Coordinates of N, CA, C and O and ligand atoms in Angstrom, one line a residue:
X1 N 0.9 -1.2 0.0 CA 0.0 0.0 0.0 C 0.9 1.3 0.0 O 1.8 1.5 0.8
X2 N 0.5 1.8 -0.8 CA 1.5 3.3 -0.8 C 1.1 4.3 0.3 O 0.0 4.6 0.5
X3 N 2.3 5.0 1.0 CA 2.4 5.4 1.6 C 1.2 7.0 2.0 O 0.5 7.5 3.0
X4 N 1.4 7.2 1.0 CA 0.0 8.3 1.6 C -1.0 7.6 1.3 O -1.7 8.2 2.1
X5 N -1.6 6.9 0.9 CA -3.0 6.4 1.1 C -3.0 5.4 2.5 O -4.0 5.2 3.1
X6 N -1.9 5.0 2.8 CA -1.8 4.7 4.3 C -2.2 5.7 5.0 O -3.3 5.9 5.5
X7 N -1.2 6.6 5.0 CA -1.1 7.9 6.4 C -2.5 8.3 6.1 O -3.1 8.4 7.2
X8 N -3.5 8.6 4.9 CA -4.8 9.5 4.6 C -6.0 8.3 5.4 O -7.0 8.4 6.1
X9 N -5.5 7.5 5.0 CA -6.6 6.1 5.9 C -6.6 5.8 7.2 O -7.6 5.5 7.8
X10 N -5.0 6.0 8.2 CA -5.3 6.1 9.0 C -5.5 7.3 9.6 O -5.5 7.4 10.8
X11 N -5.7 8.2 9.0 CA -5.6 9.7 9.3 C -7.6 9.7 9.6 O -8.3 10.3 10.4
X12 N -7.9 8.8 8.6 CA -9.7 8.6 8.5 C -9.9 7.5 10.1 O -10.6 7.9 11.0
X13 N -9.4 6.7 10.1 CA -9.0 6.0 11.4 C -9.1 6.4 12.5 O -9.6 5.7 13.4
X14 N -8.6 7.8 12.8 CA -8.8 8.5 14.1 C -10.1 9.1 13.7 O -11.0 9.4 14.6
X15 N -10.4 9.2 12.6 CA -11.7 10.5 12.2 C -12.9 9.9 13.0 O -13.6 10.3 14.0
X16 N -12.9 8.8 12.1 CA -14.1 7.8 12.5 C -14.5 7.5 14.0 O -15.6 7.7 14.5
X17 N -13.3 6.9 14.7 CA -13.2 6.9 16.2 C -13.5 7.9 17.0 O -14.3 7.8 17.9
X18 N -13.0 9.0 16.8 CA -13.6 10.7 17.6 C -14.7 10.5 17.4 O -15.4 10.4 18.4
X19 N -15.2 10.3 16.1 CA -16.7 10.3 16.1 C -17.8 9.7 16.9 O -18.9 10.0 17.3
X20 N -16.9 8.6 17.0 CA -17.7 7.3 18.1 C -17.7 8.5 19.5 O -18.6 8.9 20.3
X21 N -16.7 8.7 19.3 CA -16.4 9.0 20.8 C -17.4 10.3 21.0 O -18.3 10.3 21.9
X22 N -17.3 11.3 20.2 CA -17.8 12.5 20.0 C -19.7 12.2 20.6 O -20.3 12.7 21.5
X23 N -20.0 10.9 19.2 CA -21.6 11.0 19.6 C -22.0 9.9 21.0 O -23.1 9.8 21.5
X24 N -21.0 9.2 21.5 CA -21.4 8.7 22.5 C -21.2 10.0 23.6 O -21.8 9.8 24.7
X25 N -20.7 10.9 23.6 CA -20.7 12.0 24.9 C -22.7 12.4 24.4 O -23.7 11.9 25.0
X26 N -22.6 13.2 23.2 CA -24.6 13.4 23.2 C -25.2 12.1 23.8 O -26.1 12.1 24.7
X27 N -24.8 11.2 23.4 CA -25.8 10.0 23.8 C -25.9 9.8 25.5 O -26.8 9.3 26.1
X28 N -24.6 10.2 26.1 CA -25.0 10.0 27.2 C -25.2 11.0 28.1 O -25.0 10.9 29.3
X29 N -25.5 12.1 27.5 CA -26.1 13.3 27.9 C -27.1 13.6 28.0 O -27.7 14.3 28.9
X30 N -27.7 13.0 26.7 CA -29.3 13.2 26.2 C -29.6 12.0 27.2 O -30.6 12.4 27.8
X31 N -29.3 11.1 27.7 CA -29.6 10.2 28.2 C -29.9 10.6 29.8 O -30.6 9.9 30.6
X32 N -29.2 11.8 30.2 CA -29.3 12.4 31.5 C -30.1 13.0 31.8 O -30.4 13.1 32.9
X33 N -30.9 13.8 30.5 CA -31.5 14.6 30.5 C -33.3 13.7 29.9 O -34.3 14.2 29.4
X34 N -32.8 12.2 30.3 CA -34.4 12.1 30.0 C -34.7 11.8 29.1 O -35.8 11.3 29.1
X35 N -33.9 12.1 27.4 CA -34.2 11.2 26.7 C -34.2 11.0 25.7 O -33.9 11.6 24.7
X36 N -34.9 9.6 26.0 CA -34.3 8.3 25.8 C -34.4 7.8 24.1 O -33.9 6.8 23.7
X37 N -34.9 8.7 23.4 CA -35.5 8.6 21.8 C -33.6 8.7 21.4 O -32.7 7.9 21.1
X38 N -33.5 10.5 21.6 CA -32.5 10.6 21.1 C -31.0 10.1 21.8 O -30.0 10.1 21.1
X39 N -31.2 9.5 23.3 CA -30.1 9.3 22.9 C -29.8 7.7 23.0 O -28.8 7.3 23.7
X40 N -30.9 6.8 22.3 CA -30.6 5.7 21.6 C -30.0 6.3 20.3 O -28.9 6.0 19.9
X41 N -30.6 6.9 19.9 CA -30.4 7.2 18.5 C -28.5 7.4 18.5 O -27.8 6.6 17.8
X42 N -28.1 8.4 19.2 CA -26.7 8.7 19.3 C -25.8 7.4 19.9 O -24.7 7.2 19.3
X43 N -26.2 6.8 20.5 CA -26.0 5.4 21.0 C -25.7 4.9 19.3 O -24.8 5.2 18.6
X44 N -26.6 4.2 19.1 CA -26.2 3.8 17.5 C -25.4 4.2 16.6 O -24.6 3.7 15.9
X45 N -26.0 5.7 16.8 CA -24.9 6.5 15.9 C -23.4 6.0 16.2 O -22.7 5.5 15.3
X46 N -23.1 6.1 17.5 CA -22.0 5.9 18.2 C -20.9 4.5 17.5 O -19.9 4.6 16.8
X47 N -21.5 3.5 17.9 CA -21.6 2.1 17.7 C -21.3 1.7 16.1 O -20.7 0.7 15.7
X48 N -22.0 3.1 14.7 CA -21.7 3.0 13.7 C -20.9 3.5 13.3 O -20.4 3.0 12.3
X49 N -20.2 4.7 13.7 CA -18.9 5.3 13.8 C -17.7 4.0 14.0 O -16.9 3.7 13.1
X50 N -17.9 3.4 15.0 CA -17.3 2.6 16.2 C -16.5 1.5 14.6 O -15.3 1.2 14.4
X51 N -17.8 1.2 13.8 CA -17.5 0.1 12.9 C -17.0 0.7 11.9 O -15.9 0.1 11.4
X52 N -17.4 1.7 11.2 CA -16.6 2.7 10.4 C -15.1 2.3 10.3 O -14.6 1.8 9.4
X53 N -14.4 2.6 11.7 CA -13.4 3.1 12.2 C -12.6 1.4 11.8 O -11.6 1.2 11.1
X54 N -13.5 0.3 12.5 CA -12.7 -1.0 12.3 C -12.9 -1.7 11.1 O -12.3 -2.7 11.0
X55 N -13.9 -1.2 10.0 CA -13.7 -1.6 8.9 C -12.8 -1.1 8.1 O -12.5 -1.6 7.0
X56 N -12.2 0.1 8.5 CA -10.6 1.0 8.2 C -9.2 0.2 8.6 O -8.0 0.2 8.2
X57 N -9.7 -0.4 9.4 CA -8.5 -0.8 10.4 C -8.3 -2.5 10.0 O -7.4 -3.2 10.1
X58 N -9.5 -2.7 9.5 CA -9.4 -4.4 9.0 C -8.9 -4.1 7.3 O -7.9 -4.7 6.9
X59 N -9.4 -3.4 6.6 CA -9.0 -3.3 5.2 C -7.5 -3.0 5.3 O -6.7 -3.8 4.8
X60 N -6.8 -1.7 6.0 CA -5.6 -1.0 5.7 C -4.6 -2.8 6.1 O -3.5 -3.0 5.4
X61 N -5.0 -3.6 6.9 CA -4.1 -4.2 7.8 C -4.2 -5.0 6.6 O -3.1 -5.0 6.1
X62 N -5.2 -5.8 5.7 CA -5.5 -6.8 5.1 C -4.5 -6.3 4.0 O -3.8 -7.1 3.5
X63 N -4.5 -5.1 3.5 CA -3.7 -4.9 2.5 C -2.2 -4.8 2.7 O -1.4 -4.6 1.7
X64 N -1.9 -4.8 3.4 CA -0.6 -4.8 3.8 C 0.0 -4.2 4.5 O 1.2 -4.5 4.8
X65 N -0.8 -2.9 5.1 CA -0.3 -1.1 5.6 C -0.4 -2.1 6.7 O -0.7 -3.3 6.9
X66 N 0.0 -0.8 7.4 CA -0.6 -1.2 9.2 C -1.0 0.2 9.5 O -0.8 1.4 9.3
X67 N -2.1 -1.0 10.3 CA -3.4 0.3 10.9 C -2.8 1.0 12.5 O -1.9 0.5 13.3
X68 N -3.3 1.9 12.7 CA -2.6 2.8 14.0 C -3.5 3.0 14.8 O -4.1 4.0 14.4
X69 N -3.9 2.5 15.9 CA -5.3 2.9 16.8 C -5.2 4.0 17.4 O -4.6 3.8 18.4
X70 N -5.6 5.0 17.4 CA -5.0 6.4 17.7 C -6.0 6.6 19.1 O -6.9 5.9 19.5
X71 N -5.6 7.6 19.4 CA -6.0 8.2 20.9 C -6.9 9.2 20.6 O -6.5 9.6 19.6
X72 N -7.7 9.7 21.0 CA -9.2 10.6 21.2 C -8.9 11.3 21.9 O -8.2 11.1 22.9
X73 N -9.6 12.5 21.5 CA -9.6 13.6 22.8 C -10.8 13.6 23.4 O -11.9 13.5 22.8
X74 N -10.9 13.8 24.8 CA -12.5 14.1 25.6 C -13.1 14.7 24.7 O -12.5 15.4 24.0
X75 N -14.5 14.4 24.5 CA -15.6 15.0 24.1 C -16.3 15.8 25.2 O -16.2 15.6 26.4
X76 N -16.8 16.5 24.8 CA -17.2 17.6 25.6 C -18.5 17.2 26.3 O -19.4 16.6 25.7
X77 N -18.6 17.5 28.0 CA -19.9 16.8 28.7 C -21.3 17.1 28.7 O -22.2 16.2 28.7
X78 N -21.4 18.3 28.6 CA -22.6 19.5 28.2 C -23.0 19.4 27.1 O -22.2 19.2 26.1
X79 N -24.4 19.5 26.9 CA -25.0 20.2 25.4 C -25.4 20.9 25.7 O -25.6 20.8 26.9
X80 N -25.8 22.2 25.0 CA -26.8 23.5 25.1 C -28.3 22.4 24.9 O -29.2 22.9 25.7
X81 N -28.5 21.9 24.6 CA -30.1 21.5 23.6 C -29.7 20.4 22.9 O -28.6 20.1 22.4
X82 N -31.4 19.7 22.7 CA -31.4 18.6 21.8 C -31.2 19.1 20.3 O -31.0 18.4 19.3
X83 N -31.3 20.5 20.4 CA -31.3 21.4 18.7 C -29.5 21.3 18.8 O -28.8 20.7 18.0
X84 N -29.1 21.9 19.8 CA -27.5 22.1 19.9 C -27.0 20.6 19.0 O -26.4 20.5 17.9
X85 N -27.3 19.5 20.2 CA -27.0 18.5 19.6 C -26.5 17.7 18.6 O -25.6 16.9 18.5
X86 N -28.1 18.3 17.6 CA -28.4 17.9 16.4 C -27.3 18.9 15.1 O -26.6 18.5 14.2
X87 N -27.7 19.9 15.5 CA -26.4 20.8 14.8 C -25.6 20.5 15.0 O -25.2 20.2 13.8
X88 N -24.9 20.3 15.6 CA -23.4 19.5 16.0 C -23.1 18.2 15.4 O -22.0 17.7 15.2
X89 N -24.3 17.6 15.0 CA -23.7 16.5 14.6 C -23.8 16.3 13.1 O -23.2 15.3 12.6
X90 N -24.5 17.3 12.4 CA -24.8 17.8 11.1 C -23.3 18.2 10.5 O -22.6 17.7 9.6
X91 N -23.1 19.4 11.6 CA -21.9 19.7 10.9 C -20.4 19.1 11.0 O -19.4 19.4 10.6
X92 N -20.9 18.0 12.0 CA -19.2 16.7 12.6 C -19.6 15.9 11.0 O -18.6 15.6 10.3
X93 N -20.6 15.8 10.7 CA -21.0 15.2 9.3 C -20.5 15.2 8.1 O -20.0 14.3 7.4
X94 N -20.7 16.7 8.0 CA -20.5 17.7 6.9 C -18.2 17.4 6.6 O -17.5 17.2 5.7
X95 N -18.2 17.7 7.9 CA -16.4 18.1 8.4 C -16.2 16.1 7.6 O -15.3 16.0 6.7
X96 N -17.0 15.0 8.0 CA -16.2 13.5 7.5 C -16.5 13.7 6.5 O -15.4 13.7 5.9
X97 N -17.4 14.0 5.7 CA -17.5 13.9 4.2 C -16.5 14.2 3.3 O -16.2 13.6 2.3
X98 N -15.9 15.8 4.3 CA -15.2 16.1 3.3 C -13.9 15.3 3.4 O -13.4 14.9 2.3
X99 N -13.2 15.1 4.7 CA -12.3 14.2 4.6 C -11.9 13.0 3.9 O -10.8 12.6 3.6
X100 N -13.6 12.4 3.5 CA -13.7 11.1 3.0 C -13.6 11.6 1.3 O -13.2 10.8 0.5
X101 N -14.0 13.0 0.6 CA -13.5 13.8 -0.6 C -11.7 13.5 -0.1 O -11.4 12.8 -1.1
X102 N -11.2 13.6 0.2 CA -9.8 14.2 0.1 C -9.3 13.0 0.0 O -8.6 12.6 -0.9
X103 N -9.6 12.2 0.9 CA -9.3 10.5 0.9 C -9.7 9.5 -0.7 O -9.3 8.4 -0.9
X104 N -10.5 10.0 -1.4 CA -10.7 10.1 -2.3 C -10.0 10.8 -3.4 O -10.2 10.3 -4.5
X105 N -9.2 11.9 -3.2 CA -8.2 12.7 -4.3 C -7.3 11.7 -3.9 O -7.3 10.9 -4.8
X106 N -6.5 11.3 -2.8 CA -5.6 10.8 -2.5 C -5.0 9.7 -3.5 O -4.0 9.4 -4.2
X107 N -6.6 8.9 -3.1 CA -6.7 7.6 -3.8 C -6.2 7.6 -5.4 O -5.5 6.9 -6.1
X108 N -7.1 8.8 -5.9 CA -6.8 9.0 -7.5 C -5.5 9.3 -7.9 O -4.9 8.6 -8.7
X109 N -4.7 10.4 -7.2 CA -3.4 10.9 -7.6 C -2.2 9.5 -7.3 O -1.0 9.6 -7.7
X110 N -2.6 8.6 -6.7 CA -2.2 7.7 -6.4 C -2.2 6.5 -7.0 O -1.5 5.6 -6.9
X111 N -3.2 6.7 -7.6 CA -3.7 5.7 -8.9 C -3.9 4.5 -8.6 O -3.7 3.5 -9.3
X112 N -4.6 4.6 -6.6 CA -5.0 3.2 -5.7 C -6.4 2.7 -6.4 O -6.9 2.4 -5.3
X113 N -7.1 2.5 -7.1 CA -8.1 2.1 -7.5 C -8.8 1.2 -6.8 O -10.1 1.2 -6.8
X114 N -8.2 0.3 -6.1 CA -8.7 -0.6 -5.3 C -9.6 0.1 -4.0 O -10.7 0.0 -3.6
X115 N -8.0 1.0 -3.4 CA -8.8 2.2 -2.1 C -9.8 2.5 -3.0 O -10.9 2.1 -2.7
X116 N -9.7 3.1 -4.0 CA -10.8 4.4 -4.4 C -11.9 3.5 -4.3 O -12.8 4.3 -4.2
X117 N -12.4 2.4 -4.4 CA -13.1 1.2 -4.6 C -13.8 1.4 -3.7 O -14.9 1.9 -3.7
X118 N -13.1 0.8 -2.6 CA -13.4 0.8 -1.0 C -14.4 2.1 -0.5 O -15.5 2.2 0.0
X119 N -13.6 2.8 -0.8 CA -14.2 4.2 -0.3 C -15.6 4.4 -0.7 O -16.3 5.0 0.1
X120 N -16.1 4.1 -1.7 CA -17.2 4.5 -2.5 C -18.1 4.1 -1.7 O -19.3 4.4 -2.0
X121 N -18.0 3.5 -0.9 CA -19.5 2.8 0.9 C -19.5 4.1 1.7 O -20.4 4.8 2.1
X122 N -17.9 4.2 1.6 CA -18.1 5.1 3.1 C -18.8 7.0 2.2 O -19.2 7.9 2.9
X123 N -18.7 7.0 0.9 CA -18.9 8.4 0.6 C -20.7 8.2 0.4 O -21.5 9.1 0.4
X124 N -21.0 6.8 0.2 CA -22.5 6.5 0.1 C -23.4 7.1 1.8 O -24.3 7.8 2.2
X125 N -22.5 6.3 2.3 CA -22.9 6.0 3.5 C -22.7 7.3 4.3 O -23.5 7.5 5.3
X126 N -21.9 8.2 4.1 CA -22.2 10.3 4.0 C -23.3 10.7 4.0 O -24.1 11.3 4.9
X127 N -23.3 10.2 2.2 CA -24.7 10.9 1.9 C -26.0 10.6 2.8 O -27.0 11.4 3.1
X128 N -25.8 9.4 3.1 CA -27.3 8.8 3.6 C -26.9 9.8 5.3 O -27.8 10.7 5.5
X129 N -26.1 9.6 6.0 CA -26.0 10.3 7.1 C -26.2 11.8 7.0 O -27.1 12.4 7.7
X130 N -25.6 12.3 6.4 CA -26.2 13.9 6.0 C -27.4 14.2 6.1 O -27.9 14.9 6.9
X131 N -28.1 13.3 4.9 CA -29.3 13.8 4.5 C -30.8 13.9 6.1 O -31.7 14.7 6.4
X132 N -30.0 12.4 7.0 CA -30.6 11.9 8.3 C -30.7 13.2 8.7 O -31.8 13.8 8.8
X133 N -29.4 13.5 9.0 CA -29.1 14.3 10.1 C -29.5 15.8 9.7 O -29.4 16.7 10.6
X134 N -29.8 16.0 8.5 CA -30.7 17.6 8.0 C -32.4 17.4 8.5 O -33.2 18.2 8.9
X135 N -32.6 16.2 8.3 CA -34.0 15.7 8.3 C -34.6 16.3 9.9 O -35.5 17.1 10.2
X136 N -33.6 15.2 10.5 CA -33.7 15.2 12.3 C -33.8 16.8 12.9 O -34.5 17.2 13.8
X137 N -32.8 17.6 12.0 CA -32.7 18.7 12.4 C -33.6 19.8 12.3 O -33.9 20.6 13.2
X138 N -34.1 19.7 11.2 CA -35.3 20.3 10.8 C -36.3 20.0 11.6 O -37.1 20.9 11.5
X139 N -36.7 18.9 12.6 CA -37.7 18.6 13.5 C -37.4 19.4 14.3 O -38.1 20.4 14.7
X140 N -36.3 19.2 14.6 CA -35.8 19.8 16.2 C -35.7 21.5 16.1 O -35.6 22.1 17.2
X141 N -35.8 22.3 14.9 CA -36.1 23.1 14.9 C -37.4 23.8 14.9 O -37.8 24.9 15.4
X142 N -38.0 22.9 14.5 CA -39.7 23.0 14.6 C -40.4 23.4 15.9 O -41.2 24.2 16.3
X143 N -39.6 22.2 16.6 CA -40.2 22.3 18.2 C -39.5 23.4 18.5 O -40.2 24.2 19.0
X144 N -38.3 23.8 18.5 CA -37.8 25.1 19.3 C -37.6 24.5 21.1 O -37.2 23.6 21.7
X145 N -37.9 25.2 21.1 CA -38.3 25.3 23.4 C -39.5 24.6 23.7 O -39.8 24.4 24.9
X146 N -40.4 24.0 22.6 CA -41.3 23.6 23.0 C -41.0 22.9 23.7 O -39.8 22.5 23.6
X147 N -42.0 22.3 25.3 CA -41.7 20.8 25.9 C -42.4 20.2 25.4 O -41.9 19.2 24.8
X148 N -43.5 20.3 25.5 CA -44.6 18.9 25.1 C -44.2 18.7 23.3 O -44.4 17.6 22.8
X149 N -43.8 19.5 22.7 CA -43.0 19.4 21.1 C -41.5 18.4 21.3 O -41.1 17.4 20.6
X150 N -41.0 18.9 22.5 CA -39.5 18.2 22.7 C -39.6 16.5 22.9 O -38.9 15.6 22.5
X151 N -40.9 16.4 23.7 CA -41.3 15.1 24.3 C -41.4 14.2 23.0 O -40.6 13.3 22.7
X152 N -42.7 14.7 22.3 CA -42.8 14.0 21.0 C -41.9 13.7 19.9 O -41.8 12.7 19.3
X153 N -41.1 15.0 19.8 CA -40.2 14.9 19.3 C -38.9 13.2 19.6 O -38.5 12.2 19.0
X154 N -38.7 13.7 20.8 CA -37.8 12.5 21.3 C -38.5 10.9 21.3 O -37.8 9.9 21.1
X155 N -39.7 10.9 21.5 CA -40.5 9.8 21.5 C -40.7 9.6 20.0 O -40.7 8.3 19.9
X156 N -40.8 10.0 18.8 CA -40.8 9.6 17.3 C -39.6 9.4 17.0 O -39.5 8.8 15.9
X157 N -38.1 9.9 17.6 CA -36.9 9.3 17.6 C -36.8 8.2 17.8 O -36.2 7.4 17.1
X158 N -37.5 7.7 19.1 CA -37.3 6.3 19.4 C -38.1 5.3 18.5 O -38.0 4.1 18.2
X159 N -38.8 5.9 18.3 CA -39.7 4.9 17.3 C -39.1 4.7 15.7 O -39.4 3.8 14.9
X160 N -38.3 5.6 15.6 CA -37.5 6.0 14.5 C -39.0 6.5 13.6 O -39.6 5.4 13.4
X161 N -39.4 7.1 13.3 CA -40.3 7.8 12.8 C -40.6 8.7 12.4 O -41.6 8.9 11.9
X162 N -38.9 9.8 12.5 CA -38.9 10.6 12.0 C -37.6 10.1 10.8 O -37.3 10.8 9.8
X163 N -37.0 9.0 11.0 CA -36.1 8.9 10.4 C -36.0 8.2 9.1 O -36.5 7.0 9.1
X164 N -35.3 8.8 7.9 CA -35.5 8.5 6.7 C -34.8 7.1 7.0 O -33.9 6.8 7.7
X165 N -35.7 6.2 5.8 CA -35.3 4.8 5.3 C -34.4 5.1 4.5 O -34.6 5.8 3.5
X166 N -33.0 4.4 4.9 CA -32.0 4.3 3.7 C -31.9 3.9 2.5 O -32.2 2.7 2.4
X167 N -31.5 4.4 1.5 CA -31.6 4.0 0.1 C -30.3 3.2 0.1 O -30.2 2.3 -0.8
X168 N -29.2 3.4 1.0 CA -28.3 2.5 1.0 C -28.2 1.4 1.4 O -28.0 1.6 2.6
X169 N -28.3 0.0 1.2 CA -28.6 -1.2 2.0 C -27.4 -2.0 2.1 O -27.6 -2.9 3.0
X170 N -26.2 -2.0 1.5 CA -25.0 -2.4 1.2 C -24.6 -2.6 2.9 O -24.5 -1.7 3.8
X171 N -24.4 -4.3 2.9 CA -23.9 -4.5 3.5 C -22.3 -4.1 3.9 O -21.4 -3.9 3.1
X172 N -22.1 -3.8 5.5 CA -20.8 -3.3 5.9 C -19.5 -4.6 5.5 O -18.4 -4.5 5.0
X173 N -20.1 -5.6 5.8 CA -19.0 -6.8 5.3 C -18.4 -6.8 6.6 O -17.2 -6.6 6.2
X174 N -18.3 -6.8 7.5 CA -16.8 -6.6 8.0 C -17.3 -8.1 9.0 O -16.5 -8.6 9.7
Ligands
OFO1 FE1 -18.5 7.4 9.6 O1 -20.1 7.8 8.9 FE2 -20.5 9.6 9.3 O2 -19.2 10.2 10.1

């Protein structure tokens, strides 16, 4: 495996893992605060990051690189809001996509085809999270400060009810 598409993969490696780490702090915040819709939801989220990260770490190693399990920084313990939240996680979204763009030039200028191959789940699997995570947000705007809006709100999270069915079904494989 050539050397920058190593360092750009594991550089995605830590990305992925913060992430875990990032939405397990909402999840268990939202979870302090009662609830329980959203922060199952972040919980999962969590847990999908989580696999992200080791389907990076199983591909780079299988090809020959070696994978680097990197260290995380604290995530932050506070949220302002279930709106805060949701913004936050929109634009932590927005920030892997583009990574997973550059990890993508990488691959081309490099003429890894096979990476570039690989990659094409995780820039699917963007889109599909983006789009979630505009969806969700737009609820959570709706309600504002409402409570009895916040309640429902969080209660059609858990039911997933507010949440778009994926057009991506592609198994992770790992
Ligand atoms: Fe790893 O899928 Fe979003 O960030």
């Amino acid at each position: 495996m050539k050397e920058h598409v190593e360092k750009a993969l594991n550089e995605q490696i830590q990305k992925e893992g913060q992430s875990s780490h990032f939405y397990l702090a909402m999840a268990s915040w939202a979870e302090t605060q009662g609830l329980g819709g959203t922060s199952g939801f972040m919980y999962k989220q969590s847990e999908e990051e989580r696999f992200h990260m080791l389907k990076l770490v199983k591909f780079v190693n299988e090809r020959g690189g070696k994978a680097i399990i990197p260290s995380f920084t604290k995530p932050q313990e506070e949220f302002k809001s279930v709106l805060n939240v949701f913004e936050m996680l929109l634009e932590h979204e927005i920030e892997v996509t583009e990574s997973i763009n550059d990890l993508v030039e990488v691959c081309l200028i490099e003429k890894d085809y096979t990476t570039h191959n690989f990659i094409q789940w995780y820039l699917a699997e963007q889109l599909e999270e983006e789009a979630q995570a505009r969806t969700i947000l737009d609820k959570a705007r709706l309600v504002g400060e409402d409570k009895a809006g916040l309640y429902l709100f969080d209660r059609d999270l858990e039911n997933s009810a507010i949440l778009i069915q994926p057009a991506n079904t592609v198994s992770p494989g790992v």
